[in-house]
């Protein structure tokens, strides 16, 4: 069985601070990490590998420094990794990204494709499902549990107020939630192998079977008409008193602001 | 000369840092307070390959180098020196001698389970009457048929109790002095081998420190490590490696205390401003940071020396001497910067200052380090 996992390198938003004046993200000196939903997807794939001996391939599209998360994937136990990188792919929206990824994945053998639900820097949640469409595959999103049962996959899919257990015949694309699992740590030896013995396969424009009109900035139909910072919400106040005192406190505050 | 860590070292450092922050730091205070050996952390370290970092893959090791091992001890000791010494004693003292001197059969039987994460190692050299004067061993081992019979006791043994495999030194021929000492591999559960009560210590209180007692303890002849009469050399060679581990532990404690101090002085306000704004604070921190960095240079250098030189006693002794004295100095200053808060248990620097002291004592005191260093430069 072959599993392909798509991952993305993102700024660690836990470390991102907000410029209090401009209201924009301060990205300087912020470490890059593997997107949490993607990492959970990789862990799910590795658990299937632990059980069944499946082969796990990991793919990312990004600049050269995205290689780091592929080395991390190797150190966690992935079998081989692919970096899709070319200036021609730069500035891609979700359509161009999914077109490019689908082209790259079409070169690999796959029974199951796992992507994260969404990346913490863009929050679109579109690339996974769009990739499935390009590859003409069924798609199950928001996976809380993923299990392989023979030639089928059984997924617990999260909805707002309920969950669905969905069974589908492979091949299929599943998008994973970070709540799916607690990803394993790399091993020290895995890290050494990742750098000293394994290879990050680089694929450039010519290597990917995808039309020019569907890649990069020019192949991106999305236009951002305006970009503006969200108002930064002041942190709330926590009152740790008894019920009586807390209620009194709130009433006083409401009176102070003439709401009462 | 290149002072930069390689990419694999940087990623390993990140792994150890994440592990330390997520798994070790949350219980550091509690295990200190309760003198509790952190079984759960040991299990996690075993699962993640931390118990075999510098050993070849052939017998289940991780195939990394000594520098990677040092990074692990440093990062873990930054948040919990107890956990640091558990790993250091296991790796440098328990597993390394079998790795370096064991027969293929001994490596298969004893090293593989130690470094693949099934078993924990320990090392028994010190006796009530044989501390720095390690040659004064009273424990004896007599060959009787196919077995050696051990009698005597060892004290202050790190990991004793939880450990499964012990490297134990004993006199096989008293008339030969240091040349009459031999090294043995003793397994937990061997009849006649008991561990005593857990010592209540000033610092590293979660680590298990116990006495080993041997009463007509019979072990197979095959458990002799190296040749008979070579034990003293084995012990000294093992301690050279162990000192790099302890130096890394001391470095971690110092860096941890420095990190806590930097955070604290920015928050703590006196006279209407953070105490970081006062020059006394700034100069103290600058001195602490410079000391920590100078210790780091010696510790990393010793780690590289271990992998590239035949002998590295000198580098290891300097690294341990400097790093342990820096750990005591820096943690002491950290408590001072914290003022009254530094003296109470709610702040980590109180524990760190207590933990630092032992690094100047065990695996050779600072005085012994000075003997090793001066012995090298005067010869």
PDB file of C-alpha atoms in Angstrom, chain A:
ATOM      1  CA  UNK A   1       0.000   0.000   0.000  1.00  0.00           C
ATOM      2  CA  UNK A   2       1.254   3.475  -0.891  1.00  0.00           C
ATOM      3  CA  UNK A   3       0.347   6.586   1.054  1.00  0.00           C
ATOM      4  CA  UNK A   4       1.169  10.098  -0.128  1.00  0.00           C
ATOM      5  CA  UNK A   5       1.095  12.854   2.483  1.00  0.00           C
ATOM      6  CA  UNK A   6       1.059  16.552   1.512  1.00  0.00           C
ATOM      7  CA  UNK A   7       2.677  18.939   3.962  1.00  0.00           C
ATOM      8  CA  UNK A   8       3.368  22.663   4.104  1.00  0.00           C
ATOM      9  CA  UNK A   9       5.965  24.736   5.895  1.00  0.00           C
ATOM     10  CA  UNK A  10       4.305  27.583   7.808  1.00  0.00           C
ATOM     11  CA  UNK A  11       5.402  30.228  10.310  1.00  0.00           C
ATOM     12  CA  UNK A  12       4.807  29.051  13.860  1.00  0.00           C
ATOM     13  CA  UNK A  13       1.835  31.235  14.685  1.00  0.00           C
ATOM     14  CA  UNK A  14       2.275  30.500  18.377  1.00  0.00           C
ATOM     15  CA  UNK A  15       5.477  32.497  18.098  1.00  0.00           C
ATOM     16  CA  UNK A  16       4.073  35.231  15.894  1.00  0.00           C
ATOM     17  CA  UNK A  17       3.475  38.499  17.690  1.00  0.00           C
ATOM     18  CA  UNK A  18       1.217  41.215  16.448  1.00  0.00           C
ATOM     19  CA  UNK A  19       2.532  44.697  15.860  1.00  0.00           C
ATOM     20  CA  UNK A  20       0.331  46.699  18.236  1.00  0.00           C
ATOM     21  CA  UNK A  21       0.482  49.806  16.030  1.00  0.00           C
ATOM     22  CA  UNK A  22       0.116  48.410  12.524  1.00  0.00           C
ATOM     23  CA  UNK A  23      -1.921  45.368  13.577  1.00  0.00           C
ATOM     24  CA  UNK A  24       0.123  43.165  11.251  1.00  0.00           C
ATOM     25  CA  UNK A  25       2.020  39.968  11.997  1.00  0.00           C
ATOM     26  CA  UNK A  26       5.651  40.331  12.980  1.00  0.00           C
ATOM     27  CA  UNK A  27       7.184  37.485  11.004  1.00  0.00           C
ATOM     28  CA  UNK A  28      10.825  38.343  11.626  1.00  0.00           C
ATOM     29  CA  UNK A  29      12.696  35.688  13.547  1.00  0.00           C
ATOM     30  CA  UNK A  30       9.631  33.467  13.667  1.00  0.00           C
ATOM     31  CA  UNK A  31      10.556  29.804  13.312  1.00  0.00           C
ATOM     32  CA  UNK A  32       9.025  27.739  10.545  1.00  0.00           C
ATOM     33  CA  UNK A  33       7.238  24.495  11.360  1.00  0.00           C
ATOM     34  CA  UNK A  34       5.371  21.716   9.642  1.00  0.00           C
ATOM     35  CA  UNK A  35       1.719  22.754   9.532  1.00  0.00           C
ATOM     36  CA  UNK A  36       0.010  21.032  12.521  1.00  0.00           C
ATOM     37  CA  UNK A  37      -2.885  19.497  10.546  1.00  0.00           C
ATOM     38  CA  UNK A  38      -0.376  18.125   8.012  1.00  0.00           C
ATOM     39  CA  UNK A  39       1.801  16.712  10.770  1.00  0.00           C
ATOM     40  CA  UNK A  40      -1.206  14.886  12.196  1.00  0.00           C
ATOM     41  CA  UNK A  41      -1.862  13.555   8.687  1.00  0.00           C
ATOM     42  CA  UNK A  42       1.725  12.325   8.488  1.00  0.00           C
ATOM     43  CA  UNK A  43       1.400  10.673  11.892  1.00  0.00           C
ATOM     44  CA  UNK A  44      -1.801   8.940  10.744  1.00  0.00           C
ATOM     45  CA  UNK A  45       0.066   7.644   7.688  1.00  0.00           C
ATOM     46  CA  UNK A  46       2.987   6.453   9.815  1.00  0.00           C
ATOM     47  CA  UNK A  47       0.613   4.602  12.136  1.00  0.00           C
ATOM     48  CA  UNK A  48      -0.861   2.822   9.128  1.00  0.00           C
ATOM     49  CA  UNK A  49       2.728   2.051   8.091  1.00  0.00           C
ATOM     50  CA  UNK A  50       3.495   0.639  11.549  1.00  0.00           C
ATOM     51  CA  UNK A  51       0.518  -1.712  11.227  1.00  0.00           C
ATOM     52  CA  UNK A  52       0.619  -2.695   7.579  1.00  0.00           C
ATOM     53  CA  UNK A  53       4.097  -1.865   6.314  1.00  0.00           C
ATOM     54  CA  UNK A  54       2.680   0.715   3.915  1.00  0.00           C
ATOM     55  CA  UNK A  55       5.129   2.982   2.109  1.00  0.00           C
ATOM     56  CA  UNK A  56       4.816   6.632   3.062  1.00  0.00           C
ATOM     57  CA  UNK A  57       5.860   9.354   0.604  1.00  0.00           C
ATOM     58  CA  UNK A  58       5.747  12.999   1.603  1.00  0.00           C
ATOM     59  CA  UNK A  59       5.468  15.909  -0.772  1.00  0.00           C
ATOM     60  CA  UNK A  60       5.596  19.650  -0.359  1.00  0.00           C
ATOM     61  CA  UNK A  61       5.530  22.644  -2.676  1.00  0.00           C
ATOM     62  CA  UNK A  62       7.542  25.611  -1.525  1.00  0.00           C
ATOM     63  CA  UNK A  63      10.871  27.409  -1.540  1.00  0.00           C
ATOM     64  CA  UNK A  64      14.151  25.536  -1.008  1.00  0.00           C
ATOM     65  CA  UNK A  65      14.055  26.022   2.748  1.00  0.00           C
ATOM     66  CA  UNK A  66      10.888  23.896   2.861  1.00  0.00           C
ATOM     67  CA  UNK A  67      13.330  20.993   2.614  1.00  0.00           C
ATOM     68  CA  UNK A  68      13.607  21.180   6.393  1.00  0.00           C
ATOM     69  CA  UNK A  69      10.103  19.829   7.022  1.00  0.00           C
ATOM     70  CA  UNK A  70      10.791  17.015   4.567  1.00  0.00           C
ATOM     71  CA  UNK A  71      13.900  16.058   6.550  1.00  0.00           C
ATOM     72  CA  UNK A  72      11.703  16.172   9.637  1.00  0.00           C
ATOM     73  CA  UNK A  73       9.223  13.841   7.922  1.00  0.00           C
ATOM     74  CA  UNK A  74      12.077  11.441   7.118  1.00  0.00           C
ATOM     75  CA  UNK A  75      13.272  11.603  10.732  1.00  0.00           C
ATOM     76  CA  UNK A  76       9.762  10.696  11.877  1.00  0.00           C
ATOM     77  CA  UNK A  77       9.765   7.652   9.596  1.00  0.00           C
ATOM     78  CA  UNK A  78       8.651   8.633   6.081  1.00  0.00           C
ATOM     79  CA  UNK A  79      10.180   6.527   3.299  1.00  0.00           C
ATOM     80  CA  UNK A  80      10.781   9.141   0.629  1.00  0.00           C
ATOM     81  CA  UNK A  81      10.194  12.834   0.197  1.00  0.00           C
ATOM     82  CA  UNK A  82       9.664  15.246  -2.703  1.00  0.00           C
ATOM     83  CA  UNK A  83      10.193  18.994  -2.852  1.00  0.00           C
ATOM     84  CA  UNK A  84       8.287  20.696  -5.664  1.00  0.00           C
ATOM     85  CA  UNK A  85      10.121  23.966  -6.105  1.00  0.00           C
ATOM     86  CA  UNK A  86      10.411  26.436  -8.942  1.00  0.00           C
ATOM     87  CA  UNK A  87       9.966  30.173  -9.346  1.00  0.00           C
ATOM     88  CA  UNK A  88       7.281  29.318 -11.896  1.00  0.00           C
ATOM     89  CA  UNK A  89       5.151  27.908  -9.048  1.00  0.00           C
ATOM     90  CA  UNK A  90       5.509  31.007  -6.864  1.00  0.00           C
ATOM     91  CA  UNK A  91       2.545  33.175  -5.874  1.00  0.00           C
ATOM     92  CA  UNK A  92       0.100  30.319  -6.325  1.00  0.00           C
ATOM     93  CA  UNK A  93      -3.410  30.460  -4.892  1.00  0.00           C
ATOM     94  CA  UNK A  94      -5.272  27.308  -3.907  1.00  0.00           C
ATOM     95  CA  UNK A  95      -6.210  26.472  -7.505  1.00  0.00           C
ATOM     96  CA  UNK A  96      -2.634  26.721  -8.805  1.00  0.00           C
ATOM     97  CA  UNK A  97      -1.257  24.962  -5.728  1.00  0.00           C
ATOM     98  CA  UNK A  98      -3.675  22.056  -6.003  1.00  0.00           C
ATOM     99  CA  UNK A  99      -3.091  21.793  -9.774  1.00  0.00           C
ATOM    100  CA  UNK A 100       0.655  21.607  -9.213  1.00  0.00           C
ATOM    101  CA  UNK A 101       0.387  19.150  -6.328  1.00  0.00           C
ATOM    102  CA  UNK A 102      -1.993  16.941  -8.318  1.00  0.00           C
ATOM    103  CA  UNK A 103       0.490  16.924 -11.203  1.00  0.00           C
ATOM    104  CA  UNK A 104       3.286  15.928  -8.849  1.00  0.00           C
ATOM    105  CA  UNK A 105       1.231  13.242  -7.088  1.00  0.00           C
ATOM    106  CA  UNK A 106       0.220  11.758 -10.454  1.00  0.00           C
ATOM    107  CA  UNK A 107       3.872  10.722 -10.863  1.00  0.00           C
ATOM    108  CA  UNK A 108       3.713   8.619  -7.702  1.00  0.00           C
ATOM    109  CA  UNK A 109       1.915   5.390  -6.836  1.00  0.00           C
ATOM    110  CA  UNK A 110      -0.844   6.036  -4.335  1.00  0.00           C
ATOM    111  CA  UNK A 111      -3.740   4.272  -2.676  1.00  0.00           C
ATOM    112  CA  UNK A 112      -4.365   6.898  -0.020  1.00  0.00           C
ATOM    113  CA  UNK A 113      -3.534  10.611  -0.071  1.00  0.00           C
ATOM    114  CA  UNK A 114      -3.593  12.517   3.204  1.00  0.00           C
ATOM    115  CA  UNK A 115      -3.425  16.291   3.448  1.00  0.00           C
ATOM    116  CA  UNK A 116      -3.994  18.572   6.396  1.00  0.00           C
ATOM    117  CA  UNK A 117      -7.377  20.246   6.638  1.00  0.00           C
ATOM    118  CA  UNK A 118      -5.875  23.706   6.321  1.00  0.00           C
ATOM    119  CA  UNK A 119      -2.648  25.602   6.912  1.00  0.00           C
ATOM    120  CA  UNK A 120      -2.379  27.916   9.898  1.00  0.00           C
ATOM    121  CA  UNK A 121      -1.039  30.749   7.729  1.00  0.00           C
ATOM    122  CA  UNK A 122      -3.755  30.774   5.055  1.00  0.00           C
ATOM    123  CA  UNK A 123      -6.691  28.927   6.641  1.00  0.00           C
ATOM    124  CA  UNK A 124      -8.356  28.252   3.275  1.00  0.00           C
ATOM    125  CA  UNK A 125      -8.962  24.489   3.651  1.00  0.00           C
ATOM    126  CA  UNK A 126      -9.271  24.242  -0.138  1.00  0.00           C
ATOM    127  CA  UNK A 127      -6.062  22.661  -1.382  1.00  0.00           C
ATOM    128  CA  UNK A 128      -6.868  19.140  -0.174  1.00  0.00           C
ATOM    129  CA  UNK A 129     -10.353  18.873  -1.719  1.00  0.00           C
ATOM    130  CA  UNK A 130      -9.212  20.631  -4.921  1.00  0.00           C
ATOM    131  CA  UNK A 131      -6.314  18.202  -5.299  1.00  0.00           C
ATOM    132  CA  UNK A 132      -8.807  15.335  -5.032  1.00  0.00           C
ATOM    133  CA  UNK A 133     -10.896  16.922  -7.796  1.00  0.00           C
ATOM    134  CA  UNK A 134      -7.892  17.312 -10.095  1.00  0.00           C
ATOM    135  CA  UNK A 135      -7.012  13.669  -9.555  1.00  0.00           C
ATOM    136  CA  UNK A 136     -10.654  12.627  -9.925  1.00  0.00           C
ATOM    137  CA  UNK A 137     -10.665  11.040  -6.479  1.00  0.00           C
ATOM    138  CA  UNK A 138     -13.298  10.935  -3.758  1.00  0.00           C
ATOM    139  CA  UNK A 139     -12.474  13.147  -0.792  1.00  0.00           C
ATOM    140  CA  UNK A 140     -13.287  12.843   2.891  1.00  0.00           C
ATOM    141  CA  UNK A 141     -12.447  15.970   4.862  1.00  0.00           C
ATOM    142  CA  UNK A 142     -12.038  16.801   8.558  1.00  0.00           C
ATOM    143  CA  UNK A 143     -10.819  13.365   9.593  1.00  0.00           C
ATOM    144  CA  UNK A 144     -10.701  12.724  13.338  1.00  0.00           C
ATOM    145  CA  UNK A 145      -9.762   9.065  12.838  1.00  0.00           C
ATOM    146  CA  UNK A 146      -8.363   7.250   9.838  1.00  0.00           C
ATOM    147  CA  UNK A 147      -8.248   3.492   9.542  1.00  0.00           C
ATOM    148  CA  UNK A 148      -7.466   1.263   6.623  1.00  0.00           C
ATOM    149  CA  UNK A 149      -9.598  -1.854   6.301  1.00  0.00           C
ATOM    150  CA  UNK A 150      -8.499  -4.007   3.382  1.00  0.00           C
ATOM    151  CA  UNK A 151      -9.000  -1.963   0.229  1.00  0.00           C
ATOM    152  CA  UNK A 152     -11.180   0.557   2.029  1.00  0.00           C
ATOM    153  CA  UNK A 153     -10.610   3.462   4.343  1.00  0.00           C
ATOM    154  CA  UNK A 154     -12.841   4.192   7.333  1.00  0.00           C
ATOM    155  CA  UNK A 155     -12.826   7.803   8.465  1.00  0.00           C
ATOM    156  CA  UNK A 156     -14.515   9.518  11.376  1.00  0.00           C
ATOM    157  CA  UNK A 157     -15.429  12.886   9.872  1.00  0.00           C
ATOM    158  CA  UNK A 158     -16.011  15.849  12.151  1.00  0.00           C
ATOM    159  CA  UNK A 159     -19.079  18.024  11.731  1.00  0.00           C
ATOM    160  CA  UNK A 160     -20.154  20.964  13.842  1.00  0.00           C
ATOM    161  CA  UNK A 161     -22.392  19.052  16.211  1.00  0.00           C
ATOM    162  CA  UNK A 162     -21.839  15.438  15.197  1.00  0.00           C
ATOM    163  CA  UNK A 163     -19.429  13.048  13.533  1.00  0.00           C
ATOM    164  CA  UNK A 164     -19.916  10.786  10.532  1.00  0.00           C
ATOM    165  CA  UNK A 165     -18.233   7.471  10.086  1.00  0.00           C
ATOM    166  CA  UNK A 166     -17.508   7.214   6.362  1.00  0.00           C
ATOM    167  CA  UNK A 167     -16.253   4.185   4.486  1.00  0.00           C
ATOM    168  CA  UNK A 168     -14.775   4.587   1.024  1.00  0.00           C
ATOM    169  CA  UNK A 169     -12.962   2.412  -1.464  1.00  0.00           C
ATOM    170  CA  UNK A 170      -9.318   3.296  -2.091  1.00  0.00           C
ATOM    171  CA  UNK A 171      -7.901   5.335  -3.705  1.00  0.00           C
ATOM    172  CA  UNK A 172      -9.213   8.308  -1.787  1.00  0.00           C
ATOM    173  CA  UNK A 173      -7.971  11.653  -0.449  1.00  0.00           C
ATOM    174  CA  UNK A 174      -8.512  12.439   3.228  1.00  0.00           C
ATOM    175  CA  UNK A 175      -7.925  15.800   4.927  1.00  0.00           C
ATOM    176  CA  UNK A 176      -6.760  15.508   8.519  1.00  0.00           C
ATOM    177  CA  UNK A 177      -7.390  17.540  11.666  1.00  0.00           C
ATOM    178  CA  UNK A 178      -4.613  18.189  14.141  1.00  0.00           C
ATOM    179  CA  UNK A 179      -6.896  16.661  16.804  1.00  0.00           C
ATOM    180  CA  UNK A 180      -6.430  13.328  15.009  1.00  0.00           C
ATOM    181  CA  UNK A 181      -3.435  12.296  17.102  1.00  0.00           C
ATOM    182  CA  UNK A 182      -0.309  13.407  18.929  1.00  0.00           C
ATOM    183  CA  UNK A 183       2.466  13.189  16.333  1.00  0.00           C
ATOM    184  CA  UNK A 184       5.508  11.171  17.332  1.00  0.00           C
ATOM    185  CA  UNK A 185       8.866  12.754  18.015  1.00  0.00           C
ATOM    186  CA  UNK A 186      11.641  12.319  15.528  1.00  0.00           C
ATOM    187  CA  UNK A 187      14.343   9.911  16.673  1.00  0.00           C
ATOM    188  CA  UNK A 188      17.969  11.111  16.936  1.00  0.00           C
ATOM    189  CA  UNK A 189      19.065   8.356  14.555  1.00  0.00           C
ATOM    190  CA  UNK A 190      16.226   9.219  12.200  1.00  0.00           C
ATOM    191  CA  UNK A 191      17.550  12.772  12.011  1.00  0.00           C
ATOM    192  CA  UNK A 192      21.058  11.594  11.182  1.00  0.00           C
ATOM    193  CA  UNK A 193      19.746   9.272   8.479  1.00  0.00           C
ATOM    194  CA  UNK A 194      17.537  12.026   7.103  1.00  0.00           C
ATOM    195  CA  UNK A 195      20.568  14.238   6.530  1.00  0.00           C
ATOM    196  CA  UNK A 196      23.297  11.714   5.846  1.00  0.00           C
ATOM    197  CA  UNK A 197      21.672   8.811   4.069  1.00  0.00           C
ATOM    198  CA  UNK A 198      18.392   9.882   2.560  1.00  0.00           C
ATOM    199  CA  UNK A 199      17.647  12.166  -0.325  1.00  0.00           C
ATOM    200  CA  UNK A 200      15.151  14.958  -0.840  1.00  0.00           C
ATOM    201  CA  UNK A 201      14.004  14.559  -4.441  1.00  0.00           C
ATOM    202  CA  UNK A 202      13.620  17.965  -6.075  1.00  0.00           C
ATOM    203  CA  UNK A 203      11.074  18.451  -8.808  1.00  0.00           C
ATOM    204  CA  UNK A 204      11.149  21.639 -10.901  1.00  0.00           C
ATOM    205  CA  UNK A 205       8.712  22.997 -13.492  1.00  0.00           C
ATOM    206  CA  UNK A 206       9.720  20.534 -16.229  1.00  0.00           C
ATOM    207  CA  UNK A 207       9.200  17.566 -13.928  1.00  0.00           C
ATOM    208  CA  UNK A 208       5.542  18.290 -13.214  1.00  0.00           C
ATOM    209  CA  UNK A 209       2.821  17.381 -15.730  1.00  0.00           C
ATOM    210  CA  UNK A 210       0.599  20.466 -15.372  1.00  0.00           C
ATOM    211  CA  UNK A 211      -0.474  23.165 -17.834  1.00  0.00           C
ATOM    212  CA  UNK A 212       1.188  26.586 -17.659  1.00  0.00           C
ATOM    213  CA  UNK A 213      -2.158  28.320 -17.250  1.00  0.00           C
ATOM    214  CA  UNK A 214      -2.775  26.479 -14.001  1.00  0.00           C
ATOM    215  CA  UNK A 215       0.419  27.295 -12.103  1.00  0.00           C
ATOM    216  CA  UNK A 216       2.016  30.157 -10.242  1.00  0.00           C
ATOM    217  CA  UNK A 217       0.711  33.667  -9.873  1.00  0.00           C
ATOM    218  CA  UNK A 218      -0.528  33.903 -13.478  1.00  0.00           C
ATOM    219  CA  UNK A 219      -2.414  30.643 -13.088  1.00  0.00           C
ATOM    220  CA  UNK A 220      -4.143  31.832  -9.930  1.00  0.00           C
ATOM    221  CA  UNK A 221      -7.710  33.069 -10.467  1.00  0.00           C
ATOM    222  CA  UNK A 222      -7.997  34.397  -6.912  1.00  0.00           C
ATOM    223  CA  UNK A 223      -7.505  38.145  -6.660  1.00  0.00           C
ATOM    224  CA  UNK A 224      -7.059  39.758  -3.283  1.00  0.00           C
ATOM    225  CA  UNK A 225      -8.956  43.020  -3.710  1.00  0.00           C
ATOM    226  CA  UNK A 226      -8.036  44.494  -0.388  1.00  0.00           C
ATOM    227  CA  UNK A 227      -5.998  43.453   2.620  1.00  0.00           C
ATOM    228  CA  UNK A 228      -6.405  45.053   5.999  1.00  0.00           C
ATOM    229  CA  UNK A 229      -5.485  44.163   9.556  1.00  0.00           C
ATOM    230  CA  UNK A 230      -8.105  42.818  11.883  1.00  0.00           C
ATOM    231  CA  UNK A 231      -8.699  44.880  14.985  1.00  0.00           C
ATOM    232  CA  UNK A 232      -6.574  43.364  17.710  1.00  0.00           C
ATOM    233  CA  UNK A 233      -8.808  42.298  20.558  1.00  0.00           C
ATOM    234  CA  UNK A 234      -7.608  43.305  24.000  1.00  0.00           C
ATOM    235  CA  UNK A 235      -7.282  40.345  26.322  1.00  0.00           C
ATOM    236  CA  UNK A 236     -10.297  39.874  28.571  1.00  0.00           C
ATOM    237  CA  UNK A 237     -10.324  40.087  32.345  1.00  0.00           C
ATOM    238  CA  UNK A 238     -10.606  37.003  34.521  1.00  0.00           C
ATOM    239  CA  UNK A 239     -12.326  37.341  37.858  1.00  0.00           C
ATOM    240  CA  UNK A 240     -11.508  34.595  40.296  1.00  0.00           C
ATOM    241  CA  UNK A 241     -13.790  35.467  43.202  1.00  0.00           C
ATOM    242  CA  UNK A 242     -16.848  33.816  44.659  1.00  0.00           C
ATOM    243  CA  UNK A 243     -20.179  33.997  42.832  1.00  0.00           C
ATOM    244  CA  UNK A 244     -21.497  36.945  44.869  1.00  0.00           C
ATOM    245  CA  UNK A 245     -18.356  39.029  44.429  1.00  0.00           C
ATOM    246  CA  UNK A 246     -18.078  38.192  40.741  1.00  0.00           C
ATOM    247  CA  UNK A 247     -21.677  39.170  40.041  1.00  0.00           C
ATOM    248  CA  UNK A 248     -21.219  42.376  41.998  1.00  0.00           C
ATOM    249  CA  UNK A 249     -18.059  43.118  40.033  1.00  0.00           C
ATOM    250  CA  UNK A 250     -19.860  42.672  36.707  1.00  0.00           C
ATOM    251  CA  UNK A 251     -22.796  44.797  37.827  1.00  0.00           C
ATOM    252  CA  UNK A 252     -20.413  47.551  38.931  1.00  0.00           C
ATOM    253  CA  UNK A 253     -18.615  47.436  35.596  1.00  0.00           C
ATOM    254  CA  UNK A 254     -21.881  47.618  33.673  1.00  0.00           C
ATOM    255  CA  UNK A 255     -22.958  50.579  35.767  1.00  0.00           C
ATOM    256  CA  UNK A 256     -19.617  52.252  35.201  1.00  0.00           C
ATOM    257  CA  UNK A 257     -20.135  52.060  31.465  1.00  0.00           C
ATOM    258  CA  UNK A 258     -23.788  53.192  31.796  1.00  0.00           C
ATOM    259  CA  UNK A 259     -25.109  49.945  30.336  1.00  0.00           C
ATOM    260  CA  UNK A 260     -27.175  49.443  33.473  1.00  0.00           C
TER     261      UNK A 260
END
